[in-house]
Structure formats: C-alpha cells, structure tokens
Coordinates of C-alpha atoms in Angstrom, one line a residue:
M1163 CA 44.9 1.6 -22.5
A1164 CA 42.0 3.6 -21.0
L1165 CA 41.3 3.6 -17.3
L1166 CA 37.8 2.8 -16.1
A1167 CA 36.3 5.2 -13.6
P1168 CA 35.2 3.6 -10.3
A1169 CA 31.5 2.9 -9.8
G1170 CA 29.6 6.0 -8.8
A1171 CA 32.1 8.3 -10.8
F1172 CA 32.5 9.4 -14.4
A1173 CA 35.1 11.3 -16.3
G1174 CA 34.4 15.1 -16.0
P1175 CA 35.1 17.7 -18.7
S1176 CA 38.6 18.3 -17.3
G1177 CA 39.3 14.5 -17.3
G1178 CA 39.0 14.1 -13.5
A1179 CA 36.4 11.8 -11.9
Q1180 CA 33.1 13.4 -10.7
Y1181 CA 30.9 11.9 -8.1
V1182 CA 27.6 10.5 -9.2
P1183 CA 25.1 10.1 -6.3
P1184 CA 23.5 6.6 -5.8
P1185 CA 20.0 6.2 -7.0
P1186 CA 17.3 7.1 -4.4
P1187 CA 16.0 4.3 -2.2
A1188 CA 13.2 2.2 -3.6
K1189 CA 9.7 3.3 -2.9
R1190 CA 8.2 0.0 -3.8
A1191 CA 7.4 -2.6 -1.2
K1192 CA 8.2 -6.4 -1.8
I1193 CA 5.9 -9.4 -1.3
V1194 CA 7.5 -12.3 0.6
N1195 CA 5.3 -15.3 1.4
G1196 CA 2.2 -13.2 1.0
L1197 CA 3.3 -10.4 3.2
A1198 CA 4.5 -6.9 2.3
I1199 CA 8.0 -5.8 3.2
P1200 CA 8.1 -2.0 3.3
P1201 CA 11.0 -0.2 1.6
A1202 CA 13.6 1.0 4.1
G1203 CA 13.1 4.7 3.3
A1204 CA 9.2 4.6 3.8
P1205 CA 7.8 6.9 6.4
A1206 CA 6.9 5.2 9.7
R1207 CA 3.2 5.8 9.2
V1208 CA 3.4 3.9 5.9
K1209 CA 5.3 1.0 7.5
N1210 CA 2.7 0.9 10.2
A1211 CA -0.2 0.7 7.6
I1212 CA 1.7 -2.2 5.9
E1213 CA 2.3 -3.9 9.2
A1214 CA -1.5 -3.7 10.0
A1215 CA -2.5 -4.9 6.6
N1216 CA -0.1 -7.9 7.0
R1217 CA -2.0 -8.9 10.1
I1218 CA -5.1 -9.6 8.0
A1219 CA -3.4 -10.7 4.7
G1220 CA -4.8 -14.1 3.8
K1221 CA -8.0 -13.9 5.8
P1222 CA -11.1 -14.7 3.9
Y1223 CA -13.5 -12.3 2.3
L1224 CA -16.5 -11.5 4.5
Y1225 CA -19.1 -8.9 3.5
G1226 CA -19.2 -6.3 6.2
G1227 CA -16.0 -7.6 7.9
G1228 CA -13.5 -5.2 9.3
H1229 CA -16.1 -2.5 10.2
Q1230 CA -16.0 -3.0 14.0
P1231 CA -15.5 0.3 15.8
Y1232 CA -12.0 0.8 16.9
S1233 CA -12.8 2.8 19.9
G1234 CA -9.4 4.2 20.6
R1235 CA -7.5 0.9 20.5
S1236 CA -4.3 0.6 18.6
A1237 CA -4.4 -1.2 15.4
M1238 CA -2.3 -4.0 16.8
A1239 CA -4.6 -4.3 19.8
A1240 CA -7.8 -4.1 17.7
S1241 CA -9.7 -7.3 17.6
L1242 CA -9.5 -9.1 14.3
D1243 CA -12.6 -10.1 12.4
R1244 CA -13.1 -13.6 11.0
G1245 CA -12.8 -12.0 7.5
Y1246 CA -12.7 -8.6 5.8
D1247 CA -14.5 -6.9 2.9
C1248 CA -12.8 -4.4 0.6
S1249 CA -13.4 -1.3 2.6
G1250 CA -12.8 -3.1 5.9
T1251 CA -9.4 -4.1 4.7
I1252 CA -8.5 -0.7 3.7
S1253 CA -9.9 0.8 6.9
F1254 CA -7.8 -1.6 9.0
A1255 CA -4.6 -0.8 7.1
L1256 CA -5.1 3.0 7.2
Y1257 CA -6.1 2.8 11.0
G1258 CA -2.8 1.1 11.6
G1259 CA -1.0 4.0 10.0
R1260 CA -3.1 6.6 11.9
F1261 CA -4.6 7.8 8.6
L1262 CA -8.2 7.0 9.7
N1263 CA -10.1 7.0 13.0
S1264 CA -13.0 4.7 12.3
P1265 CA -13.9 2.3 9.5
L1266 CA -15.4 3.6 6.2
N1267 CA -17.3 1.8 3.5
S1268 CA -16.3 2.2 -0.2
S1269 CA -18.7 5.2 -0.7
G1270 CA -17.2 6.9 2.4
F1271 CA -13.8 6.6 0.9
M1272 CA -15.0 8.6 -2.1
S1273 CA -14.7 11.8 0.0
W1274 CA -11.9 10.8 2.3
G1275 CA -8.4 12.5 2.1
R1276 CA -7.5 14.5 -0.9
P1277 CA -8.4 13.9 -4.6
G1278 CA -5.8 12.3 -6.8
K1279 CA -2.8 9.9 -6.4
G1280 CA -0.5 10.0 -3.4
R1281 CA 3.3 9.5 -3.3
W1282 CA 3.0 6.5 -0.8
I1283 CA -0.8 5.7 -0.4
T1284 CA -3.6 5.8 -2.9
V1285 CA -7.2 4.6 -2.2
Y1286 CA -9.2 3.7 -5.4
T1287 CA -12.8 3.7 -4.7
N1288 CA -16.3 3.6 -6.2
P1289 CA -19.7 2.9 -4.6
G1290 CA -19.2 -0.9 -5.0
H1291 CA -15.5 -1.6 -4.5
A1292 CA -12.3 -0.2 -3.2
Y1293 CA -8.6 -1.2 -3.1
V1294 CA -5.5 0.6 -1.9
V1295 CA -1.9 0.9 -3.3
I1296 CA 0.6 1.3 -0.5
A1297 CA 4.3 1.8 -1.3
G1298 CA 3.6 0.5 -4.8
L1299 CA 1.8 -2.7 -3.9
R1300 CA -2.0 -3.2 -4.3
L1301 CA -4.0 -4.5 -1.3
D1302 CA -7.2 -5.8 -2.6
T1303 CA -9.9 -8.4 -1.8
S1304 CA -10.8 -9.3 -5.3
V1305 CA -9.7 -12.6 -6.9
G1306 CA -6.4 -12.3 -8.7
D1307 CA -6.0 -12.4 -12.5
S1308 CA -3.9 -14.7 -14.8
R1309 CA -0.7 -12.8 -13.7
E1310 CA -1.5 -13.4 -10.0
P1311 CA -3.8 -16.3 -9.5
T1312 CA -4.9 -16.7 -5.8
S1313 CA -6.8 -19.1 -3.8
G1314 CA -10.0 -17.2 -3.0
R1315 CA -11.0 -13.7 -2.1
G1316 CA -10.0 -11.7 0.8
P1317 CA -7.1 -9.3 1.8
R1318 CA -4.2 -10.0 -0.4
W1319 CA -1.1 -8.1 -1.5
R1320 CA -0.7 -7.9 -5.3
K1321 CA 2.4 -6.9 -7.4
Y1322 CA 0.4 -5.8 -10.3
N1323 CA -2.0 -2.8 -10.3
R1324 CA -5.4 -3.1 -11.9
S1325 CA -7.1 -0.4 -14.1
P1326 CA -8.2 2.6 -12.2
S1327 CA -10.9 3.1 -14.7
G1328 CA -14.2 3.7 -12.9
F1329 CA -12.5 4.4 -9.6
T1330 CA -11.9 7.7 -7.8
A1331 CA -8.3 8.1 -6.5
R1332 CA -7.9 9.6 -3.0
Y1333 CA -4.8 9.9 -0.8
P1334 CA -3.9 11.1 2.7
A1335 CA -2.3 14.6 2.8
G1336 CA 1.5 14.5 2.6
F1337 CA 1.5 10.8 1.6

C-alpha cells in the first residue's frame, strides 16, 4: 500500500518528502455587494485607491462630475460630487491611493504615468472614455454587458474586463 505525501509535499528523487511552497497570495480583488475587497497582499496605496473608489461606487453618472480640485484634502475628506464621469471616477480613486494630485480628464490620462500595463493598476484611456483596472477588477462608468447587467451608468466595479482595443494603457510607476 502506497503512502500519500501530506499536502504541500511530494516524494523527492530519494523517496523522502520535499516541501512545496504554497501558491502566492491572490492579486485579484473580489466584489461583495458592489464594493471591491482588496487582496490581503495588495500594497497599501492600492488598498487606499480601492477604498476611495468604494466611496463613490454606485453613484450616478454625471458628465464633469468628480473634477473638483482636491486642494490638499485627503481623499476620505474630499467632498463627494453628486455623480461622477469616467475620468472623475478614476481621478478620485487614484487620488485616494496618492497616485494623482488633481483630477484629469480622459485625454489627460493619455500622458499620465508610464505606458503599458501595470502589475496592480492600469488606466485604459482615449480622448472620449477611460476606465481603470485595480487589482484585477475594472472600475468603469459605462453600462454593463450581458455578463454583468447593471442598473444605470456611473462608477461600478466589474469582474470582467472589456476589450482594450482603441485605448492607451498607462500605469503608475512601480504598480
């Protein structure tokens, strides 16, 4: 009768058990009741960006919303608009994580940060729309698709990414 190796171990070449390290912690946030829960191993600034975005998740879409100057206030003390547009949503989240000092419009995000995809945060932008992926979840103001129907437009977390075709990807250095 063969003996089974304990979880986390396997039979080595000499027949003894060898340690197998556990998988790395998840880098993908989860959505619970419309709010994002960051992975435990996320950097503090990423968690702060998620926390800021959660404050406005579910607000209505409002063209020009979210572009009030922050004037040195913390994201948690910043006054909330009645609604947010796409770039105002991203600006508020990134300000919460200290990745941005003042709101940008979608064209402004085209030269923000560094080109390409980040490990934790990627802004996808073009002159007419922008969305951000933070810890694997998409924060977007557009109406959901058949996989994720939603009631209305405005800041919402989405499990599924959309096609990046036609968008420029940008990320904050180191993230």
